Structures are given as C-alpha cells and as structure tokens.
PDB file of C-alpha atoms and ligand atoms in Angstrom:
ATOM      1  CA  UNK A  25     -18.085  -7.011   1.645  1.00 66.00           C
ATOM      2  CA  UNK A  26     -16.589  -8.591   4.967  1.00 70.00           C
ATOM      3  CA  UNK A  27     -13.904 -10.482   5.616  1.00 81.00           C
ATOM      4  CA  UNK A  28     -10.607 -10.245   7.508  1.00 92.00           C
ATOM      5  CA  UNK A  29      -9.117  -7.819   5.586  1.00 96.00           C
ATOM      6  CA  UNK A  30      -5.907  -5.217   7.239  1.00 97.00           C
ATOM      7  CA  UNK A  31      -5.356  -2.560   4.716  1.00 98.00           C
ATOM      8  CA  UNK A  32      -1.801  -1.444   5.797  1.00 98.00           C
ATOM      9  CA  UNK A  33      -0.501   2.118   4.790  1.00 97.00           C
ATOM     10  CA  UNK A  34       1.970   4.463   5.263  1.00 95.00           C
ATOM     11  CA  UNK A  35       4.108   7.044   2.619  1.00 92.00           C
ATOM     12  CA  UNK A  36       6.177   5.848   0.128  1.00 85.00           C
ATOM     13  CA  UNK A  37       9.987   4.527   1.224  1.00 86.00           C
ATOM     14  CA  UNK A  38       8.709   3.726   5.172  1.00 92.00           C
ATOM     15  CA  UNK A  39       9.542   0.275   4.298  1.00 93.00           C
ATOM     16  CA  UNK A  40       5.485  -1.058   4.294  1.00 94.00           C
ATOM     17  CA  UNK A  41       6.484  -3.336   1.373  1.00 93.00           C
ATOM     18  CA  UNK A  42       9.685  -5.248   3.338  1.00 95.00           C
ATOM     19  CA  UNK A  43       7.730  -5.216   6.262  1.00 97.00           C
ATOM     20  CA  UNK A  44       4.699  -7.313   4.601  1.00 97.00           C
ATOM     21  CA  UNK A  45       7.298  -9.447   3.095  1.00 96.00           C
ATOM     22  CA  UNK A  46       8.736 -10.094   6.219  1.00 97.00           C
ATOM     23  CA  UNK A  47       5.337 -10.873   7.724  1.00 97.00           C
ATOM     24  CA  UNK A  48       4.233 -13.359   5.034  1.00 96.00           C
ATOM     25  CA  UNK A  49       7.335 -15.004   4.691  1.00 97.00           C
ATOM     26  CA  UNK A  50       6.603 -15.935   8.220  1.00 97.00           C
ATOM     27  CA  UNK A  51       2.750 -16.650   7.615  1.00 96.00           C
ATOM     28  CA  UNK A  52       2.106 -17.802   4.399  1.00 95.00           C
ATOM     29  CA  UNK A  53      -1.520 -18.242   4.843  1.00 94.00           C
ATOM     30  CA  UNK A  54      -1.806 -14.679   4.301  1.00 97.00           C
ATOM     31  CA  UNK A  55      -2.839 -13.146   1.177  1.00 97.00           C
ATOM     32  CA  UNK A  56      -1.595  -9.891  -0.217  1.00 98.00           C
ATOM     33  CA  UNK A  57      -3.531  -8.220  -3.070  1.00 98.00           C
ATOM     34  CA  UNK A  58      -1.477  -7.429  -6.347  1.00 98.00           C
ATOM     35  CA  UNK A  59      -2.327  -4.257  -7.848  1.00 98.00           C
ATOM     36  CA  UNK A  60      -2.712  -2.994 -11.196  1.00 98.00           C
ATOM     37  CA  UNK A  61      -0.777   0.011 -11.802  1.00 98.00           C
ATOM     38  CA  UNK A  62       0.238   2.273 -15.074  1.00 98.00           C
ATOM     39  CA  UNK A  63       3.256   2.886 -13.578  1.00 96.00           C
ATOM     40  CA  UNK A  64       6.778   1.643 -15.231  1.00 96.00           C
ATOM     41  CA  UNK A  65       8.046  -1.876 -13.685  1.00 97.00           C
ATOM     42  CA  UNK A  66      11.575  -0.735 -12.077  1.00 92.00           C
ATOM     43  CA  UNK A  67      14.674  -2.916 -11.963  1.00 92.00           C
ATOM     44  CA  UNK A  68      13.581  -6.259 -11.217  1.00 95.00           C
ATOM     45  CA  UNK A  69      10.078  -6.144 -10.801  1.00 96.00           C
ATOM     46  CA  UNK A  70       7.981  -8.853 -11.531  1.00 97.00           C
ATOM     47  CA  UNK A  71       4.752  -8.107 -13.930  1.00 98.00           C
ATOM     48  CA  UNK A  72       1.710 -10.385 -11.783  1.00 98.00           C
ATOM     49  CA  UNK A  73       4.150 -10.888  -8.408  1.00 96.00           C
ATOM     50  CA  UNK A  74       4.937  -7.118  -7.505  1.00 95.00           C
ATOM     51  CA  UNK A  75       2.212  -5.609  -9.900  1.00 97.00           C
ATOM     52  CA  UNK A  76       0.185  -6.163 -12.904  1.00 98.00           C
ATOM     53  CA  UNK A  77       1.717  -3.541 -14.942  1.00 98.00           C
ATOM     54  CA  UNK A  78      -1.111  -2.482 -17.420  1.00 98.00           C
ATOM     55  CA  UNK A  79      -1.356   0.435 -19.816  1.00 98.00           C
ATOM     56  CA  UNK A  80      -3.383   3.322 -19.304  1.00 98.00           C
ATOM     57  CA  UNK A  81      -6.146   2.311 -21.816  1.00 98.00           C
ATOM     58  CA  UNK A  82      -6.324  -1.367 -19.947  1.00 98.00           C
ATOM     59  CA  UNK A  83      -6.574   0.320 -16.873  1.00 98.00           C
ATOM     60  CA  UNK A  84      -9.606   2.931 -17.993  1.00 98.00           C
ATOM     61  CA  UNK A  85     -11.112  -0.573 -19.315  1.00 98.00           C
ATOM     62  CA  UNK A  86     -10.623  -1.935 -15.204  1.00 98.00           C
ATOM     63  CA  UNK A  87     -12.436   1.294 -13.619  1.00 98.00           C
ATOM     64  CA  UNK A  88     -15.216   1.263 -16.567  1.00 98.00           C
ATOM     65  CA  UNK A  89     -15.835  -2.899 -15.905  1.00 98.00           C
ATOM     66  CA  UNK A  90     -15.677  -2.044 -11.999  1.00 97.00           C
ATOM     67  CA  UNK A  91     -13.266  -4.190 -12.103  1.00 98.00           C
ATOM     68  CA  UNK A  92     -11.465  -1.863  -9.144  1.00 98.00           C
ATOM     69  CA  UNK A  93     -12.193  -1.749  -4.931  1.00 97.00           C
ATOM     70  CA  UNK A  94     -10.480   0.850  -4.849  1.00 98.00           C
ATOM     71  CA  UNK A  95      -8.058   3.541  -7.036  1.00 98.00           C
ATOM     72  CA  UNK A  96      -5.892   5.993  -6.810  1.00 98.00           C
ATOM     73  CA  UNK A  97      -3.702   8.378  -9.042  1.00 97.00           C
ATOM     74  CA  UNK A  98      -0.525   8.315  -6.752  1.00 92.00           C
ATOM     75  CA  UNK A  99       2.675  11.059  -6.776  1.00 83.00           C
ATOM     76  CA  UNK A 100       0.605  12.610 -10.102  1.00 84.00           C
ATOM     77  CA  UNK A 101       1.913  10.433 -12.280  1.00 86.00           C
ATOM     78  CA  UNK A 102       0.646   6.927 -12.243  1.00 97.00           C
ATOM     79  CA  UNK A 103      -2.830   5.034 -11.585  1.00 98.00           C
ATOM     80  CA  UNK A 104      -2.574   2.034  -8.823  1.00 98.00           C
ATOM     81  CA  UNK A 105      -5.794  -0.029  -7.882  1.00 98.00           C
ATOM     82  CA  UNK A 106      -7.271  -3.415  -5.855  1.00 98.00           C
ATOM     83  CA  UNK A 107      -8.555  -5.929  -8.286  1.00 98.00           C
ATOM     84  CA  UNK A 108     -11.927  -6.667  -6.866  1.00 96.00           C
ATOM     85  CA  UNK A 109     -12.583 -10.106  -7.921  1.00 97.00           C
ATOM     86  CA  UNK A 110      -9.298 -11.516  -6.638  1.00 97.00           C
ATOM     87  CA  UNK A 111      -9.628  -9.979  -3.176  1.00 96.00           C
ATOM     88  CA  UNK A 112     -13.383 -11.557  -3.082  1.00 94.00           C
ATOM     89  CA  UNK A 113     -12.250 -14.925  -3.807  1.00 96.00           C
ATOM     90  CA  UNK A 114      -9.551 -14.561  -1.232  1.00 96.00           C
ATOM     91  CA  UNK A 115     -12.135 -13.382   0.875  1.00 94.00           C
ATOM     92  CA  UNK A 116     -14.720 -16.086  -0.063  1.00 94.00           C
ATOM     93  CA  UNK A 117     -11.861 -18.791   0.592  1.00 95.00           C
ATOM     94  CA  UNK A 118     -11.411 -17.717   4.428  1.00 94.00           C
ATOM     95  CA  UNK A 119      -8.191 -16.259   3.909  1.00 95.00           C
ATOM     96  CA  UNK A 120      -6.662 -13.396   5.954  1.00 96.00           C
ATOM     97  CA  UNK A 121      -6.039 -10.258   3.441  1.00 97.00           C
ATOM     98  CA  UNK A 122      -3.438  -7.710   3.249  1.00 98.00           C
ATOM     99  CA  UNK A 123      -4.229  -4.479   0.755  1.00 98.00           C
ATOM    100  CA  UNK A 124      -0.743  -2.262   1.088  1.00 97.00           C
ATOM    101  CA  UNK A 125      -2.298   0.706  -0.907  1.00 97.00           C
ATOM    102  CA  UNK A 126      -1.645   4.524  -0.107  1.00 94.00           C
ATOM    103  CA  UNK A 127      -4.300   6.342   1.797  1.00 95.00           C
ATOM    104  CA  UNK A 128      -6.636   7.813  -0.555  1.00 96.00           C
ATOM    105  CA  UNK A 129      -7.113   4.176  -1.650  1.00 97.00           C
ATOM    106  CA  UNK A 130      -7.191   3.209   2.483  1.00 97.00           C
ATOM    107  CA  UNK A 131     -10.133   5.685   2.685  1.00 96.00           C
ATOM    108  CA  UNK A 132     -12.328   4.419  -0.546  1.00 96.00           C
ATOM    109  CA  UNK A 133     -11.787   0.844   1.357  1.00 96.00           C
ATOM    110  CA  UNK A 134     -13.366   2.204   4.541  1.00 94.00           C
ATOM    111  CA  UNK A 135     -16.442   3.490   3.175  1.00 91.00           C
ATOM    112  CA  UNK A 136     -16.984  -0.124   1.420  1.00 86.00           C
ATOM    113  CA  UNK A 137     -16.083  -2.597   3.531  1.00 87.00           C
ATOM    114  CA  UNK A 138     -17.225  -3.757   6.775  1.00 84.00           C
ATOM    115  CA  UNK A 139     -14.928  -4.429   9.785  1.00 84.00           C
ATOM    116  CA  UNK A 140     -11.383  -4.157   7.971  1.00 91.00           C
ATOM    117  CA  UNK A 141      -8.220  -3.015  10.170  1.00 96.00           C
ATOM    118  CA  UNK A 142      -6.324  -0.203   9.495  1.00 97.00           C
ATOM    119  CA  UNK A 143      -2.363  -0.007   9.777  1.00 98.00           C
ATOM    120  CA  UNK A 144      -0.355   3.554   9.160  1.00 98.00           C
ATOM    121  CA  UNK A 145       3.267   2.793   9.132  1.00 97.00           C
ATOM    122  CA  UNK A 146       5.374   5.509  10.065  1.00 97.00           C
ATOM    123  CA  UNK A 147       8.989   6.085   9.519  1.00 96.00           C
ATOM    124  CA  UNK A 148      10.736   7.447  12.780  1.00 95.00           C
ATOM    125  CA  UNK A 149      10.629  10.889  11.306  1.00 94.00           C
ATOM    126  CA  UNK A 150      10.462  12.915   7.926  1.00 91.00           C
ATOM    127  CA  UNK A 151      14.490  12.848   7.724  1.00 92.00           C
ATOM    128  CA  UNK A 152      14.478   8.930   8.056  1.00 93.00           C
ATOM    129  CA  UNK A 153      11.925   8.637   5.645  1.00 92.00           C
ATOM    130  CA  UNK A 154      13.857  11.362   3.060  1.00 91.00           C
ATOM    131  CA  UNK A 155      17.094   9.152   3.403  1.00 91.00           C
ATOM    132  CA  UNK A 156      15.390   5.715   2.860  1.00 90.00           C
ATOM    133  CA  UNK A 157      14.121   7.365  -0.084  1.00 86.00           C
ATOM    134  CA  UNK A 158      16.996   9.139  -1.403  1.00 89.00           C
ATOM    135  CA  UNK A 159      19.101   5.621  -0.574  1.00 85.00           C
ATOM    136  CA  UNK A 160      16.749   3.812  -2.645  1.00 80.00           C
ATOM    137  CA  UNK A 161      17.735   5.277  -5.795  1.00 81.00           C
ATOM    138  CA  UNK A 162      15.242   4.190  -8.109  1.00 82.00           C
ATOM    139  CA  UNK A 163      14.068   7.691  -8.373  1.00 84.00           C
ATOM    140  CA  UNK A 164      15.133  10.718  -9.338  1.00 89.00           C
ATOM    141  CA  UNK A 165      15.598  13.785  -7.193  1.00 91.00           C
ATOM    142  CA  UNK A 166      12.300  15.259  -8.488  1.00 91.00           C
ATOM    143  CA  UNK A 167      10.187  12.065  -7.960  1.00 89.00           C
ATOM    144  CA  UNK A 168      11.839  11.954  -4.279  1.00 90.00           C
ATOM    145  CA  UNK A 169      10.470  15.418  -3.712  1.00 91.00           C
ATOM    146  CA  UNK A 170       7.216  14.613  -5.220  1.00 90.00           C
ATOM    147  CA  UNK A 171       7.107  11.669  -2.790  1.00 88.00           C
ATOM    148  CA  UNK A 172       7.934  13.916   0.298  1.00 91.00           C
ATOM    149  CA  UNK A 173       5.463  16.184  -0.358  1.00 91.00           C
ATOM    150  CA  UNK A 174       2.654  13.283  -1.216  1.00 90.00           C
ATOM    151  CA  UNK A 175       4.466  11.738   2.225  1.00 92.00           C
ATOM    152  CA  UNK A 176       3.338  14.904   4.379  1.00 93.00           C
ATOM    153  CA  UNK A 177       0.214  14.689   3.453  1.00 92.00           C
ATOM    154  CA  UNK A 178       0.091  10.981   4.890  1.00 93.00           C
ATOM    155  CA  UNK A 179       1.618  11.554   7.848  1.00 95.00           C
ATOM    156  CA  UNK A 180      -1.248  13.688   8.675  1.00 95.00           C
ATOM    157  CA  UNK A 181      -3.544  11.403   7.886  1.00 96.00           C
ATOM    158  CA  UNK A 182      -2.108   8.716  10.552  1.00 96.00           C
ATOM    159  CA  UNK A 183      -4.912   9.812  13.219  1.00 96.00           C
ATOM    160  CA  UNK A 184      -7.352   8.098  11.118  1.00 96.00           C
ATOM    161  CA  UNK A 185      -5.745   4.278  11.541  1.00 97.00           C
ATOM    162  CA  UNK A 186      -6.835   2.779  13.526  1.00 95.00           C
ATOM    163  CA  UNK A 187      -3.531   1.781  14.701  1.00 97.00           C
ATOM    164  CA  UNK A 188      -0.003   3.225  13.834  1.00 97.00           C
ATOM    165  CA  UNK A 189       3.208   1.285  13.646  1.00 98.00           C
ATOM    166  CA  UNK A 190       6.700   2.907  13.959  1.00 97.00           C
ATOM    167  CA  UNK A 191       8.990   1.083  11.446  1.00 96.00           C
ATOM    168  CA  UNK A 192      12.564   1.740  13.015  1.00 95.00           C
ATOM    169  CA  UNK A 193      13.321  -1.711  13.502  1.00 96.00           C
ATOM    170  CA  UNK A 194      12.064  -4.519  11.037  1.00 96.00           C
ATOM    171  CA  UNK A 195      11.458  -7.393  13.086  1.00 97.00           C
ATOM    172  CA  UNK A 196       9.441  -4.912  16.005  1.00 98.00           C
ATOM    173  CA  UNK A 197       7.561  -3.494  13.274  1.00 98.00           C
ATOM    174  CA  UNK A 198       6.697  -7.122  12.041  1.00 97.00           C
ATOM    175  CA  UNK A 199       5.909  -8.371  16.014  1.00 98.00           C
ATOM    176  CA  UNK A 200       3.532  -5.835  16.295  1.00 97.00           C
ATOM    177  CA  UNK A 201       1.603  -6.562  13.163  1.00 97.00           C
ATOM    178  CA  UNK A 202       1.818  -9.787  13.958  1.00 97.00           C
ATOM    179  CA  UNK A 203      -0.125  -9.200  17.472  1.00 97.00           C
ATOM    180  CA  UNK A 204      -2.579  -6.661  15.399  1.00 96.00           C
ATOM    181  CA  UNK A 205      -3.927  -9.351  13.394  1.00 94.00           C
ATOM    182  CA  UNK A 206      -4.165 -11.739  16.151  1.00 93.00           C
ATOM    183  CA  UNK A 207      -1.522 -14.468  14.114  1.00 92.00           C
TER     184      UNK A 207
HETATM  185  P1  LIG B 212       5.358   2.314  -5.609  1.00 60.04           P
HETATM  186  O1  LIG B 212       5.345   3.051  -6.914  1.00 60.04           O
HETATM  187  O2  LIG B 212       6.438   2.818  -4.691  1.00 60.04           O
HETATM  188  O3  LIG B 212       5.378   0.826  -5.771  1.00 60.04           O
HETATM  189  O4  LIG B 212       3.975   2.644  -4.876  1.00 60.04           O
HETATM  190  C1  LIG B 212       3.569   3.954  -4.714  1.00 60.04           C
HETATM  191  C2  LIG B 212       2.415   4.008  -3.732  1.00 60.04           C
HETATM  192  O5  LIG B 212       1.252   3.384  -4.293  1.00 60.04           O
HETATM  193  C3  LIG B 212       2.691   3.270  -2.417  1.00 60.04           C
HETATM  194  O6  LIG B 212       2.315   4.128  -1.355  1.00 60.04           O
HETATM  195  C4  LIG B 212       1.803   2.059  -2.495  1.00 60.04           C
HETATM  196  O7  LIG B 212       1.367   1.641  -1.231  1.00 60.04           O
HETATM  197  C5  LIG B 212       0.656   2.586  -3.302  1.00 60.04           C
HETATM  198  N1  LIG B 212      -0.143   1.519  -3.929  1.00 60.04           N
HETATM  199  C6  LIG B 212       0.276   0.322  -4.398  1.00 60.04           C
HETATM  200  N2  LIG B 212      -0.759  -0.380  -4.877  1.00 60.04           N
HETATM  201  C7  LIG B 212      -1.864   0.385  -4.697  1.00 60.04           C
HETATM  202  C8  LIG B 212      -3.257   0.192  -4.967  1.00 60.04           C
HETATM  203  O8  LIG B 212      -3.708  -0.828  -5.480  1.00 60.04           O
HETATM  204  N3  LIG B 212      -4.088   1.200  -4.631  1.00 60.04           N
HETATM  205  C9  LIG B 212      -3.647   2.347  -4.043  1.00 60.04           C
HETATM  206  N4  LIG B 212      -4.563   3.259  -3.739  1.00 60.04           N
HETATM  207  N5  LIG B 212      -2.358   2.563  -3.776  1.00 60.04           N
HETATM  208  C10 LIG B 212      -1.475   1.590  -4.095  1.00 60.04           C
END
C-alpha cells in the first residue's frame, strides 16, 4: 500500500489524542482511522467515533479474516488494531490519513507500507507525562503504573520517528504537525 498516510505515536496520557483533535478540527479533510479494540468504552466514549468496541471473539474473527493492518495487545490487557479496508478506501479516495496507534503497531505499519510519516509525541518529561496520567483519572493506580512502564519503553523507541514532537503546549504541538504534513 501507498498513500499519504502519518502514523502518529507517542505513550499513553502525552495528549496524541487532543492533539489530533485539535488538528482535524482545523482540517477536516483529514481522515483518522477508528480502531477496534477489546478494551472497555470509558465514560463517554463513543462505540464507532472513539473506537469500535468489539469482544474478544469478534476481534480473533478480525485477525483470522485479515481484516487488521496492524495489531497490538497494549498495557497487557486489551487488543487494539487498524481496520484495513477502511484505511484503503480512505487511501483509494485521495485522502490524507492519520493512524494514532502505539508503537508496536507504528512498527508492523512500517514494514507494510510504502512512504508513510512517522510522528513520536513526547511529553516534556516522564513526571509530566505521570501527572497527565494520574490527573486523568480514568484509571486506577495500577493501570497508571502499567502505563508508565509500557510509556518507558516508548520513549526509547522515539529515535526511530522519523520526527518527534514535544507536546508542552497544544497549539505548538498542533503548528508543527501541521508543517510535517505539509497542510
Ligand atoms: P487508550 O486505551 O488510552 O485509548 O489507548 C491505549 C493505547 O493504544 C494508545 O497508545 C493508543 O495510541 C493505542 N492504540 C489505539 N488504537 C490502536 C490501534 O489500532 N493499534 C495499535 N497498535 N495501538 C492503538
């Protein structure tokens, strides 16, 4: 596959979700991929706008029907993945595609797909990222450490974006994707 497709990335709580908001709100010709995930809807979300929330049996049916770019079993405890045909057709229709997926997903992307664009967001440190996290409270103290530890192992990872945006303020964060994709 080719297209013009940014796979943006980053741990959990950096604020990668607000930020894409932010960016489409502002370009709505882009088009951000809804993944399927086994993972509980929390307060408010929306099954088909913020995920497809799917059992674990649907989602075995997805990966056997290679129905999946990409997948990942994030923080041990839940499944998230790409619906392939939608990003195609997206693809196919000449739109500009956003994947926010966490970086084992980013990597299974890279060996499929020609010419994509890599994003890492980074939070301004660990001790920003622990406090968004914390301040979030949708999870518990145990997720949040499960999350820190899944976050180290990102942060590591940065060096293989090709490009790596500091999110310490929302609307410089948002510029500078902005410039990245050339919008
Ligand atoms: P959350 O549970 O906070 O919504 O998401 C947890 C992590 O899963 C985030 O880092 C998010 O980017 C990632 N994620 C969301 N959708 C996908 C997906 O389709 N594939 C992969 N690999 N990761 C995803």
């Amino acid at each position: 596959m080719t297209g013009d497709v940014t796979v943006i990335s980053g741990p959990s709580g950096v604020g990668k979700g607000t930020v894409v908001a932010a960016l489409t709100a502002a370009y709505p010709e882009i088009w951000v991929s809804i993944s399927a995930t086994t993972r509980a809807p929390r307060a408010g979300e929306r099954d088909g706008v913020d995920y497809f929330f799917i059992s674990e049996a649907a989602f075995d049916e997805l990966i056997a029907n290679d129905g999946l770019l990409e997948w990942a079993l994030v923080h041990g405890s839940a499944r998230y993945g790409t619906p392939r045909a939608a990003v195609a057709d997206a693809v196919a229709a000449g739109r500009r595609v956003i994947l926010e997926i966490e970086l084992q997903g980013a990597r299974q992307i890279r060996q499929h797909l020609e010419g994509g664009r890599y994003v890492f967001i980074a939070p301004p440190s660990e001790e920003v990222l622990l406090h968004r996290l914390r301040g979030r409270g949708t999870e518990t103290e145990d997720q949040v450490r499960r999350r820190m530890e899944t976050a180290e192992v990102e942060l590591r990872a940065a060096n293989e974006f090709n490009h790596v945006v500091v999110n310490d303020d929302l609307g410089q964060a948002v510029a500078e994707l902005v410039e990245l994709l050339g919008l």
